[in-house]
mmCIF file of C-alpha atoms in Angstrom:
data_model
loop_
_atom_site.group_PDB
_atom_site.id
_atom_site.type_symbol
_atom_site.label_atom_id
_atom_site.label_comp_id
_atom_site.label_asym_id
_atom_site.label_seq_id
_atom_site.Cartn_x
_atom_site.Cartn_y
_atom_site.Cartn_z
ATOM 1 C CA UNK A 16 -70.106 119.261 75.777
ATOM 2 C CA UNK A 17 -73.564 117.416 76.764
ATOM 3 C CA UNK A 18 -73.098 114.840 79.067
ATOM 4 C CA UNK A 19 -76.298 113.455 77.847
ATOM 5 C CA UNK A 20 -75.306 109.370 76.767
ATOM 6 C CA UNK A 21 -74.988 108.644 72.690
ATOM 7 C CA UNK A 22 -77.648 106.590 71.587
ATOM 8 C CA UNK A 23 -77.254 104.354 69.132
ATOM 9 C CA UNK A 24 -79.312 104.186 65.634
ATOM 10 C CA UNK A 25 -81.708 101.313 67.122
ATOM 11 C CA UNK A 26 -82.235 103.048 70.393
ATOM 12 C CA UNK A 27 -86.041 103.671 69.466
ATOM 13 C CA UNK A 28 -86.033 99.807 68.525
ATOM 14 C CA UNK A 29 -84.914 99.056 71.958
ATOM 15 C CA UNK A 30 -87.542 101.612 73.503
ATOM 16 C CA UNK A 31 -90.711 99.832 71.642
ATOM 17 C CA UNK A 32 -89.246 96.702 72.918
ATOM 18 C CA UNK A 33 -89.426 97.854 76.732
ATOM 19 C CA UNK A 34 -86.278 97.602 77.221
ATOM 20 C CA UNK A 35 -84.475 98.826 80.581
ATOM 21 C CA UNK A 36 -81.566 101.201 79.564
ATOM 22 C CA UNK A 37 -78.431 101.767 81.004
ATOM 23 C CA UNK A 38 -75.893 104.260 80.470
ATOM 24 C CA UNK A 39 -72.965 101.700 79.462
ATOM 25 C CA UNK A 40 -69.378 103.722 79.076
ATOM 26 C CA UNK A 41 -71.364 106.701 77.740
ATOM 27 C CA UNK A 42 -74.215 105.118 75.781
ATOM 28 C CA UNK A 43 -77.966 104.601 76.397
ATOM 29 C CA UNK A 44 -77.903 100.379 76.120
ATOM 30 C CA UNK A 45 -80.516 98.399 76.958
ATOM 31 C CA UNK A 46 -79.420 96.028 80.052
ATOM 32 C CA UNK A 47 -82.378 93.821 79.268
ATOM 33 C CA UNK A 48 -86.006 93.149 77.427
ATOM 34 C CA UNK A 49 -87.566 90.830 79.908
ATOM 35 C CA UNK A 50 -85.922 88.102 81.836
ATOM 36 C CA UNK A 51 -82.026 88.189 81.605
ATOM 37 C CA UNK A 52 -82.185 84.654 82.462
ATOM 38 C CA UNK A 53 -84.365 83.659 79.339
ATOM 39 C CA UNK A 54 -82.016 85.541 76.881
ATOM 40 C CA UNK A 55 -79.332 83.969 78.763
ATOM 41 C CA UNK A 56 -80.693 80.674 77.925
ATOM 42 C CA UNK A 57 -81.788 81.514 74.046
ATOM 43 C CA UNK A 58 -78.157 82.514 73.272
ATOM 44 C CA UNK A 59 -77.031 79.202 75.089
ATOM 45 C CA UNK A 60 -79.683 76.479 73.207
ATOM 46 C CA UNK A 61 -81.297 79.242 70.280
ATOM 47 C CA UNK A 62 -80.163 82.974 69.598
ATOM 48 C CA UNK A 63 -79.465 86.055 70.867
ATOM 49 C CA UNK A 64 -79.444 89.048 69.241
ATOM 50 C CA UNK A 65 -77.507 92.072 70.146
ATOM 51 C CA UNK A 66 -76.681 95.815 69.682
ATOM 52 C CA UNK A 67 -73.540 96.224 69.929
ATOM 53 C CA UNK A 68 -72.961 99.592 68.101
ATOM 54 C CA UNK A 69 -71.234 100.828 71.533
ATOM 55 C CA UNK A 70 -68.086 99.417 70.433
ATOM 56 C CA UNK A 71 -65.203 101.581 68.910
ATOM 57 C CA UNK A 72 -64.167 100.870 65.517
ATOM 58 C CA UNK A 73 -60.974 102.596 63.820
ATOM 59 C CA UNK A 74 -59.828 102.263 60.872
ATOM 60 C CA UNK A 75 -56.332 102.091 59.757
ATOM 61 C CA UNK A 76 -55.163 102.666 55.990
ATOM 62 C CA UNK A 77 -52.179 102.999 54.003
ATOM 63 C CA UNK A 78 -48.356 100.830 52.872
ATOM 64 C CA UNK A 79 -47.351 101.154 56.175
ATOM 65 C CA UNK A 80 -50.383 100.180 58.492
ATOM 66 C CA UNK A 81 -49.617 96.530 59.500
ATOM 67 C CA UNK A 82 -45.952 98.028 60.329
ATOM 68 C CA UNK A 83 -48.024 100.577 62.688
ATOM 69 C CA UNK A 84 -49.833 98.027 63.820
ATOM 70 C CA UNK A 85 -46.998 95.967 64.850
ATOM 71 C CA UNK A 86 -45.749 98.887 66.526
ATOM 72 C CA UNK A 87 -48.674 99.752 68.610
ATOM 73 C CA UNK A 88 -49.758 96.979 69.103
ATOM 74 C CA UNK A 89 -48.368 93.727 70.947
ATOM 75 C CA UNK A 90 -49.799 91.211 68.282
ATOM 76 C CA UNK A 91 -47.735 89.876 65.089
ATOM 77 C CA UNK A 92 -50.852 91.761 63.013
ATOM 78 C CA UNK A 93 -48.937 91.969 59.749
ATOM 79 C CA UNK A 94 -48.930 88.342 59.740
ATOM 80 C CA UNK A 95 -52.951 88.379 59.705
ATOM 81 C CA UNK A 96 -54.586 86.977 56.314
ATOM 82 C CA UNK A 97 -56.753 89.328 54.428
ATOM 83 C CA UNK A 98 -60.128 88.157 55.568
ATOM 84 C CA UNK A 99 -59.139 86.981 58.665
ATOM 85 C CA UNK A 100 -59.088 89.144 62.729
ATOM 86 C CA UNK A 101 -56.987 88.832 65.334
ATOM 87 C CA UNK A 102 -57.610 88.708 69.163
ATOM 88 C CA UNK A 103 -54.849 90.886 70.627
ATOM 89 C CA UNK A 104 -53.702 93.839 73.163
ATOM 90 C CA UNK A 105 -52.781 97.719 73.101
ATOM 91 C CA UNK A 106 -50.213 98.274 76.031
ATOM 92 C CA UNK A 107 -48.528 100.877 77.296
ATOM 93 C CA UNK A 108 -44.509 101.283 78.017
ATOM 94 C CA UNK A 109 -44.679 99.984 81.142
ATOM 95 C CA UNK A 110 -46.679 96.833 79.913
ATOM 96 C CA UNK A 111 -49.791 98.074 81.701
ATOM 97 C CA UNK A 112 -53.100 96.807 79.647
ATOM 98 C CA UNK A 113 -54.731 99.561 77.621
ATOM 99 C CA UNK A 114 -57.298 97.417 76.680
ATOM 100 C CA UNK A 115 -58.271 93.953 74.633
ATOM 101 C CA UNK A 116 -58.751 94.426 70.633
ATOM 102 C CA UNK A 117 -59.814 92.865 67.613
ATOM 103 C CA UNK A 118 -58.553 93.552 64.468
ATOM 104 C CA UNK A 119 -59.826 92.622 61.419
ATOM 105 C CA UNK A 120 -57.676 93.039 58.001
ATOM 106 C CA UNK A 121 -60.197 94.020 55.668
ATOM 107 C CA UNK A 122 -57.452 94.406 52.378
ATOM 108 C CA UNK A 123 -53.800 94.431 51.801
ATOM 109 C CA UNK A 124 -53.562 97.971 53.114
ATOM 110 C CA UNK A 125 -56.569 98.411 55.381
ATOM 111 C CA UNK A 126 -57.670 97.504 59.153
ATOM 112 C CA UNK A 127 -60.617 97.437 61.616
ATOM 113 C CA UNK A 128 -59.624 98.113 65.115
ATOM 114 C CA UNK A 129 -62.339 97.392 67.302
ATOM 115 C CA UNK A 130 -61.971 98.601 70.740
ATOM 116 C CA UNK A 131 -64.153 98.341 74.206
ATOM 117 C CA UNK A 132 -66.655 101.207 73.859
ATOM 118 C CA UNK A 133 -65.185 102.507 77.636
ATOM 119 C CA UNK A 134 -61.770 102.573 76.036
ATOM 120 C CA UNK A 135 -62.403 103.965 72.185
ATOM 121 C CA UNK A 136 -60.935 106.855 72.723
ATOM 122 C CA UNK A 137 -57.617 106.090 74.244
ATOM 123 C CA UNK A 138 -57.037 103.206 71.829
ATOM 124 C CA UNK A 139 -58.065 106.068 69.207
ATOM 125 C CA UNK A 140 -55.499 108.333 71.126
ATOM 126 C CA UNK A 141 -53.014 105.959 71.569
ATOM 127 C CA UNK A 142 -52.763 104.858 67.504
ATOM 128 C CA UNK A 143 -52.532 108.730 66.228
ATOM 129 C CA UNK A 144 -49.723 109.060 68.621
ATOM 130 C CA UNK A 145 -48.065 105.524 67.454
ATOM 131 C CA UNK A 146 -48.552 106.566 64.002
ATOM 132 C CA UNK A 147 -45.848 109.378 64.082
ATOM 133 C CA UNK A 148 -43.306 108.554 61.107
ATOM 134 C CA UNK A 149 -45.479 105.888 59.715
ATOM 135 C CA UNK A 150 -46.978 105.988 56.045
ATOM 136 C CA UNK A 151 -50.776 105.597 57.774
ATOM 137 C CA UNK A 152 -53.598 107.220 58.878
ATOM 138 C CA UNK A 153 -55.907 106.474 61.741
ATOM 139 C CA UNK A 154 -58.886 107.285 61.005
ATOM 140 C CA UNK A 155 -62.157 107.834 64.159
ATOM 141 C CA UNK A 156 -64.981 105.423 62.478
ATOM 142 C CA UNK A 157 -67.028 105.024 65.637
ATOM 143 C CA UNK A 158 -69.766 106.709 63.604
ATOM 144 C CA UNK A 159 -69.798 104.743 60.501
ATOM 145 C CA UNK A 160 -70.768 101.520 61.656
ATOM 146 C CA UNK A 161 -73.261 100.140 63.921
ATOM 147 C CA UNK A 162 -72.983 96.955 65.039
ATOM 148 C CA UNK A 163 -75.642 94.034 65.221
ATOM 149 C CA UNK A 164 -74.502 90.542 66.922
ATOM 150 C CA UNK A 165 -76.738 87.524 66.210
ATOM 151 C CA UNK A 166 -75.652 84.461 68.722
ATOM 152 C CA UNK A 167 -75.982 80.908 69.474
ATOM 153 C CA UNK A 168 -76.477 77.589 68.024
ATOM 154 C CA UNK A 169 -79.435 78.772 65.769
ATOM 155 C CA UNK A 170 -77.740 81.703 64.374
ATOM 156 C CA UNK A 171 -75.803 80.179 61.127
ATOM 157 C CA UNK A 172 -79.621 79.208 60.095
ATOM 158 C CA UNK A 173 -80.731 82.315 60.904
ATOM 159 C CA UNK A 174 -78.567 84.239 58.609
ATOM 160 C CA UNK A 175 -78.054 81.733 56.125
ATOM 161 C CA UNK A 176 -81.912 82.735 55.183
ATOM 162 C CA UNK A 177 -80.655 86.402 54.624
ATOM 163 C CA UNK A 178 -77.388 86.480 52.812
ATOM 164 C CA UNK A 179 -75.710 84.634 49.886
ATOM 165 C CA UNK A 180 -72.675 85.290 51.813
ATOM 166 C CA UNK A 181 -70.273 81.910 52.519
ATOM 167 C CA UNK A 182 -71.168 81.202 55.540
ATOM 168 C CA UNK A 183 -70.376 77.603 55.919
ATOM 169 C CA UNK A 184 -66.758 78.778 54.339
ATOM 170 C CA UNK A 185 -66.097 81.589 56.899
ATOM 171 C CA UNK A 186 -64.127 80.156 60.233
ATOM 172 C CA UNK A 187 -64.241 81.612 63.449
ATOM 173 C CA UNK A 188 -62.181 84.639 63.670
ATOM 174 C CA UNK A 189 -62.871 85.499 59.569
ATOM 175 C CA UNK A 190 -64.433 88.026 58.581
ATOM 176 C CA UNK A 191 -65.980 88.763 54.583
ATOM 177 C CA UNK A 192 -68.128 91.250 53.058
ATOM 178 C CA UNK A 193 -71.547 90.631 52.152
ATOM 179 C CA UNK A 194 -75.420 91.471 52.014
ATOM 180 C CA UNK A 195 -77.702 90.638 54.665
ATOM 181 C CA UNK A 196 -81.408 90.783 53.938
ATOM 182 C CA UNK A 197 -80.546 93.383 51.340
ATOM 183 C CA UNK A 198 -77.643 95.313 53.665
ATOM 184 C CA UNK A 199 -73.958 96.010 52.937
ATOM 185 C CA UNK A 200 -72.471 94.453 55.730
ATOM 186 C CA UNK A 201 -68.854 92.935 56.900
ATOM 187 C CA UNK A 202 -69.834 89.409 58.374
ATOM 188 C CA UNK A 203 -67.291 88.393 60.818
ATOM 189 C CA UNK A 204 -67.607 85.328 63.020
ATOM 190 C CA UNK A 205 -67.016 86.365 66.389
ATOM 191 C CA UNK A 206 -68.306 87.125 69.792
ATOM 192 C CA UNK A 207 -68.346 87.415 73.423
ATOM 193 C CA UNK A 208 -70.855 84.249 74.462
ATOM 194 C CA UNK A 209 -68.625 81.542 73.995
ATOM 195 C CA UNK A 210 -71.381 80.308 71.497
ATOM 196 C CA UNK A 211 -71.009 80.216 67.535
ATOM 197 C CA UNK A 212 -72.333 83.392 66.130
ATOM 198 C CA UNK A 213 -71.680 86.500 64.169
ATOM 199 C CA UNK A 214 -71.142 90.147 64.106
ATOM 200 C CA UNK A 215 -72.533 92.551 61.786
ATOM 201 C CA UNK A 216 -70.828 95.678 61.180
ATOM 202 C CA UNK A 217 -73.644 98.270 58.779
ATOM 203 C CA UNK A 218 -74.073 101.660 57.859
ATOM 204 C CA UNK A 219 -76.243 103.199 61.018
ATOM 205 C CA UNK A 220 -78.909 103.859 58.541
ATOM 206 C CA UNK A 221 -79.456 100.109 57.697
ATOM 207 C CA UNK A 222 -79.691 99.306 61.294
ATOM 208 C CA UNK A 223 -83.087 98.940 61.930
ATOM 209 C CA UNK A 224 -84.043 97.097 58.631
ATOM 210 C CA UNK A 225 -81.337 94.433 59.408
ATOM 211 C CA UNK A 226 -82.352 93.988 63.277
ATOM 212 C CA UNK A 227 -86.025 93.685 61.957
ATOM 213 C CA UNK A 228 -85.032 90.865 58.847
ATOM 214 C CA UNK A 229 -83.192 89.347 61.858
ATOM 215 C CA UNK A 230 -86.050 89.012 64.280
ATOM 216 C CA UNK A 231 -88.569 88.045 61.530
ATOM 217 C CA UNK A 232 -86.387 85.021 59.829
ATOM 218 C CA UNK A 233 -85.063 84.181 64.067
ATOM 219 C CA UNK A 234 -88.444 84.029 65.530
ATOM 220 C CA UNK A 235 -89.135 80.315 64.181
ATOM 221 C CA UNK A 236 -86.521 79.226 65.960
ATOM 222 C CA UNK A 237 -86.155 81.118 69.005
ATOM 223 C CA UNK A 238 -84.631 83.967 68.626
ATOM 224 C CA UNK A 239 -85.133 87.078 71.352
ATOM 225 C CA UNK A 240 -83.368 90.462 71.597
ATOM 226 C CA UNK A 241 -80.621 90.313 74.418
ATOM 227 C CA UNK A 242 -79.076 93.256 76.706
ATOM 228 C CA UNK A 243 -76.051 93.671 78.101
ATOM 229 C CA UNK A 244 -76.981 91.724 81.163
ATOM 230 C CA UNK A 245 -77.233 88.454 80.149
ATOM 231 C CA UNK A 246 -73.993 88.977 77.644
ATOM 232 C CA UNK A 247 -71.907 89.365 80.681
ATOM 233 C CA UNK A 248 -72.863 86.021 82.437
ATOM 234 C CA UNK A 249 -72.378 84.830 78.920
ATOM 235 C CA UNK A 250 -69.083 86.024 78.729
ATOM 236 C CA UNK A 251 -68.464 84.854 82.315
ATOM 237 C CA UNK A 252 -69.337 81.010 81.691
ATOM 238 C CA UNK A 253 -67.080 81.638 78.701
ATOM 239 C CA UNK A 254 -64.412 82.646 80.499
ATOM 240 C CA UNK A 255 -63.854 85.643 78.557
ATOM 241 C CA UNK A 256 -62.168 89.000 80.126
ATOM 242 C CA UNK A 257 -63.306 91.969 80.643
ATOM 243 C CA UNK A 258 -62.022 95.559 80.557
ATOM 244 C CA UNK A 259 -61.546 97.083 84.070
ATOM 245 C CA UNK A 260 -62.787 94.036 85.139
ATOM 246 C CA UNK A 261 -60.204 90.742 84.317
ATOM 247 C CA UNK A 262 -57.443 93.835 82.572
ATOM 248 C CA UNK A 263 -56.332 96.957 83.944
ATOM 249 C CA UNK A 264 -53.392 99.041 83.191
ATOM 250 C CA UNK A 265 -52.272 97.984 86.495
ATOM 251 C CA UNK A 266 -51.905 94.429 85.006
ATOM 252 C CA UNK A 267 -49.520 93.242 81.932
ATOM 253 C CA UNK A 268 -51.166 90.442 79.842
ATOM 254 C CA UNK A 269 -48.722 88.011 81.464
ATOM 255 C CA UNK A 270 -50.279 88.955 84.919
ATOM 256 C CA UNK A 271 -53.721 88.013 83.112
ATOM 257 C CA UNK A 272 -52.915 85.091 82.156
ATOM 258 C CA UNK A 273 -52.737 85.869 78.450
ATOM 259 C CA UNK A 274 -49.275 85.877 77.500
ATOM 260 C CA UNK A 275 -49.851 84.001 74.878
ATOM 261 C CA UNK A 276 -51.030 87.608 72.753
ATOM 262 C CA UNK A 277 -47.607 89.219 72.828
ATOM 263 C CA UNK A 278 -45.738 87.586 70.101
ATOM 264 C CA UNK A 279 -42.257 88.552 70.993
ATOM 265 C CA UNK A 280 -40.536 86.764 67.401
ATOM 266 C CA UNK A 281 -42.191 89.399 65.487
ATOM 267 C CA UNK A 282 -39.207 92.003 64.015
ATOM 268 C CA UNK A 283 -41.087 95.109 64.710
ATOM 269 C CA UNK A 284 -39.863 97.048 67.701
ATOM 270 C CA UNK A 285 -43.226 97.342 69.693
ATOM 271 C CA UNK A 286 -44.331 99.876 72.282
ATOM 272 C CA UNK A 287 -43.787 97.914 75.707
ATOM 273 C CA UNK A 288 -41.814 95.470 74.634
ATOM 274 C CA UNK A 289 -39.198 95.406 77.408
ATOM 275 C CA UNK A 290 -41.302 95.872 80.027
ATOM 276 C CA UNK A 291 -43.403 92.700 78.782
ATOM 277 C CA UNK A 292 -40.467 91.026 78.503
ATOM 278 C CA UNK A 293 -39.429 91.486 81.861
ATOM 279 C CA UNK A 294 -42.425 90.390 82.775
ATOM 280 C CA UNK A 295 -42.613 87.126 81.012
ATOM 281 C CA UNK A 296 -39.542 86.519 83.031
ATOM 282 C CA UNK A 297 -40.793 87.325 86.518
ATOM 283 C CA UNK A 298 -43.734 84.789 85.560
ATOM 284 C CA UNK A 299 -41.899 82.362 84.343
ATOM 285 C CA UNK A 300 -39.861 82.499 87.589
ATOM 286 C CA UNK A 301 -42.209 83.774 90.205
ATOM 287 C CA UNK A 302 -46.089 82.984 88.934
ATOM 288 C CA UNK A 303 -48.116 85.983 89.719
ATOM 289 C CA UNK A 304 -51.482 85.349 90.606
ATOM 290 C CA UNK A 305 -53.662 82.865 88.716
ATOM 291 C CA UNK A 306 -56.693 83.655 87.041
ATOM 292 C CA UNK A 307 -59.007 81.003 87.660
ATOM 293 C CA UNK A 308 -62.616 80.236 87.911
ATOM 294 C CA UNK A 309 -64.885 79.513 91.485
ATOM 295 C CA UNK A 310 -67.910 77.755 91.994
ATOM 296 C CA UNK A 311 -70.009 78.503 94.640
ATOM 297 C CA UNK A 312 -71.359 75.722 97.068
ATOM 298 C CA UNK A 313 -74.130 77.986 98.504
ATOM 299 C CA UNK A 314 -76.215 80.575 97.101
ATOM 300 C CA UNK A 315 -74.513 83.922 97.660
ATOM 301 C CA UNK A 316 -72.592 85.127 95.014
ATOM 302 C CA UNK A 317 -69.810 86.992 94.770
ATOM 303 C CA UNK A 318 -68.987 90.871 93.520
ATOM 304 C CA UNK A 319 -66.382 92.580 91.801
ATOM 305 C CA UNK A 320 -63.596 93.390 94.717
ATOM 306 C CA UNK A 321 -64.704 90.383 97.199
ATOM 307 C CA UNK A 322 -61.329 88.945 98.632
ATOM 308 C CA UNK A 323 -60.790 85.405 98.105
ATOM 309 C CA UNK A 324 -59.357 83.624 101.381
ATOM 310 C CA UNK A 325 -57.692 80.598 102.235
ATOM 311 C CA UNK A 326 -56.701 79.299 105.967
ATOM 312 C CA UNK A 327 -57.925 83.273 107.114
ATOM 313 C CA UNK A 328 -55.682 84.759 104.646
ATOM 314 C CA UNK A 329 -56.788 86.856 101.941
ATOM 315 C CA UNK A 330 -54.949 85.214 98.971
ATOM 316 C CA UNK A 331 -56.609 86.503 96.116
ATOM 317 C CA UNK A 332 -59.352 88.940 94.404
ATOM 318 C CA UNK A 333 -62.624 88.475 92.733
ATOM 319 C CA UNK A 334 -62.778 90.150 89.718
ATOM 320 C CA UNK A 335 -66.337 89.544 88.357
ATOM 321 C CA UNK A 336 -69.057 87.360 89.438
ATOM 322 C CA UNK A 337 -72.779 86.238 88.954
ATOM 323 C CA UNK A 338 -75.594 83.288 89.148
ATOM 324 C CA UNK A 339 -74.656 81.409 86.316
ATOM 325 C CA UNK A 340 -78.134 80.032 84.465
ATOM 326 C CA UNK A 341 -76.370 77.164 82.504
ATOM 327 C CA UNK A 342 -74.237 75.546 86.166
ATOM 328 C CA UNK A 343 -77.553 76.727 88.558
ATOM 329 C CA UNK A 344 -74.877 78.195 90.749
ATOM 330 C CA UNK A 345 -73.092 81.452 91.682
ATOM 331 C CA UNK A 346 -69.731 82.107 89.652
ATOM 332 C CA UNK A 347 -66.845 83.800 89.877
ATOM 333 C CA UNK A 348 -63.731 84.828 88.065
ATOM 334 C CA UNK A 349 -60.447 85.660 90.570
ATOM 335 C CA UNK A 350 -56.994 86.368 90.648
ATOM 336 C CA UNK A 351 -55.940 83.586 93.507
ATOM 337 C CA UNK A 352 -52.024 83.360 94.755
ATOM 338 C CA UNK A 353 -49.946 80.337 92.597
ATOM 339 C CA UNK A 354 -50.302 78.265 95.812
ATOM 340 C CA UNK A 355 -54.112 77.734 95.936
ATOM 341 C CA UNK A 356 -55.231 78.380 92.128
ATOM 342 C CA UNK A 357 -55.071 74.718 91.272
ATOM 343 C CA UNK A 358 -58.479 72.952 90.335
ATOM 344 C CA UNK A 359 -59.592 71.417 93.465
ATOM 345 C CA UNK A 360 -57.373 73.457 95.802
ATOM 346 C CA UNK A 361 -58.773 73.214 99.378
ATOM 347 C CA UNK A 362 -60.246 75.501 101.850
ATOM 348 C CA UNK A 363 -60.860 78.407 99.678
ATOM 349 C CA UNK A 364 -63.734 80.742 99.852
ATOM 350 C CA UNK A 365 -65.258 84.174 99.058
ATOM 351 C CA UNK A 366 -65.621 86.938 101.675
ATOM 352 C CA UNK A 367 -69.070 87.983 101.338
ATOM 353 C CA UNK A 368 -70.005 90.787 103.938
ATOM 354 C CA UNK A 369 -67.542 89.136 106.918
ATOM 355 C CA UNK A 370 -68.940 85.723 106.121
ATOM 356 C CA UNK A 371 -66.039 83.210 104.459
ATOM 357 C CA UNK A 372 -68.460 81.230 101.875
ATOM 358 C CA UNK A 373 -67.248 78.256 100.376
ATOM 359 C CA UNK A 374 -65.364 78.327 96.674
ATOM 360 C CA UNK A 375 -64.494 75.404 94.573
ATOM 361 C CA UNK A 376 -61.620 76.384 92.309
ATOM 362 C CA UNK A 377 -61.867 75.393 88.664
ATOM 363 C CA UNK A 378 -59.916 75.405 85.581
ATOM 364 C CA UNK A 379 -61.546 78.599 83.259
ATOM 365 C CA UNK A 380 -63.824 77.883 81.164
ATOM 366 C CA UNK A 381 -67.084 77.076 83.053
ATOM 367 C CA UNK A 382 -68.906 76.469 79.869
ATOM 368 C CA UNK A 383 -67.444 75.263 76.277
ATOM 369 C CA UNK A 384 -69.486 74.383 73.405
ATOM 370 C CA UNK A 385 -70.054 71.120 72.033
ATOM 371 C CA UNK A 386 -68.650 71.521 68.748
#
């Protein structure tokens, strides 16, 4: 096998635009077209728009795929609405996180599972073993679809010029199919910014004629092309997780603070379910530690792996961390022990190189819309 990365079908797009490429979880994605600050900033008061075709889409058919589903899965997904997606978790036996899914039900017998490009095969893995004894098939569709994310305040305008499609109808989390400037496409309203926006899952050989309609009918109103760069400070402010980042299969959902995915009531029998039980109990009893969010008072920030210290004890973990463009400041994201992950806790800071910098501990998110 080449261990040259996949490129996606707008890779030559991204190359006219000078982009700077990365290899991103075996993909050639750009990291960013000029400033990451600036498409920080158009996402947050304009648009953004995004390739996104790294992400791993499978699809599962058939009378018995929500029952699959709601075996592999620790979501109550049968209970999804045709139309609608779900924000949930693939675990293993032991609880550990696999990784963080949505999942779309596209009919009364069909599913999008869309999986963190670093983790698509796993999750891929992980379903055809799951589906043993179950009247479904899971079927590889990372190849079918590429994917084409258009954020931010300006972005319901944007489209609304290229599609007939509901839009004003479609909630967040809903997904329908449509035609965007002349393209099949599902239209589902989610994202990773913490902004309103959409994702736009085509054929790979509509890609480029969608991005282009895109960037004609956005650039009135601000639209720029954004990398991967700016959508993680995005997803930072946001407070959003991310995959060997916030989750680990070292970590059960209730250790991420997210407990609130595994739906216990529903019937199915569901791989992990015992150990996540036991470990809602040893949270309920014991509180692991807290994910919460740190503001910096000076201007270092803080990395991945930084220890977070209180009274010269390390009491807790940085798990991502960045300038963010919308606070002015350095951010962080941390696991901190129960005893000093309240907002305003004292004392605490972030290790940086042997120096103890000063923290202030805040409630996640750093940045919410105004509806």
């Amino acid at each position: 096998m080449s261990n040259a990365p996949r490129l996606t079908a707008l890779d030559a797009v991204h190359r006219s635009l000078g982009a700077t490429m990365t290899d991103f979880a075996g993909w050639d994605m750009p990291l960013r077209y000029a400033s990451e600050r600036d498409e920080h900033n158009a996402v947050r008061t304009k648009a953004g728009l995004f390739d996104l075709s790294h992400m791993g889409e499978i699809t599962v058919t058939g009378p018995q795929a929500a029952a699959l589903l709601d075996h592999a899965l620790v979501g109550n997904i049968g209970g999804v609405a045709v139309g609608r997606a779900r924000y949930t978790m693939i675990c293993r036996a032991d609880g550990g996180i696999l990784d963080d899914l949505i999942v779309y039900r596209l009919g009364e017998t069909e599913y999008m599972v869309v999986a963190n490009a670093s983790n698509a095969q796993i999750v891929l893995d992980a379903l055809t073993e799951r589906a043993g004894g179950f009247d479904a098939a899971v079927r590889d569709d990372r190849d079918a679809y590429a994917l084409i994310a258009v954020q931010g305040p300006e972005s319901p305008g944007i489209l609304k010029s290229l599609t007939d499609a509901d839009l004003d109808g479609l909630k967040y989390y809903a997904g329908l199919p449509g035609t965007v400037a002349g393209v099949p496409a599902l239209i589902a309203r989610t994202g990773y910014t913490g902004e309103d926006g959409f994702e736009l899952f085509v054929e790979p050989q509509h890609a480029e004629k969608l991005w282009k309609a895109l960037t004609e009918a956005g650039e009135p109103v601000g639209l720029v092309p954004c990398g991967l760069s700016c959508r993680d400070t995005l997803r930072l402010e946001a407070g959003m997780p991310l995959y060997g980042n916030e989750l680990t299969t070292s970590l059960t959902p209730f250790d991420a603070g997210l407990g609130r995915v595994v739906k216990f009531e529903k019937e199915a029998d569901f791989v992990g379910r015992a150990a996540l039980q036991a470990a809602a109990e040893r949270a309920a009893q014991n509180p692991p530690r807290k994910l919460v969010g740190l503001i910096a008072e000076g201007r270092r920030v803080p990395r991945s792996g930084m220890s977070v210290v209180a009274g010269g004890e390390v009491v807790g973990e940085v798990t991502s961390g960045a300038p963010s463009p919308t606070l002015g400041k350095p951010i962080a994201i941390a696991y901190v022990d129960a005893a000093h992950a309240e907002p305003g806790s004292e004392g605490v800071g972030v290790d940086i190189r042997g120096t103890h910098e000063p923290y202030e501990v805040v409630a996640l998110p750093f940045y919410k819309r105004q509806k």
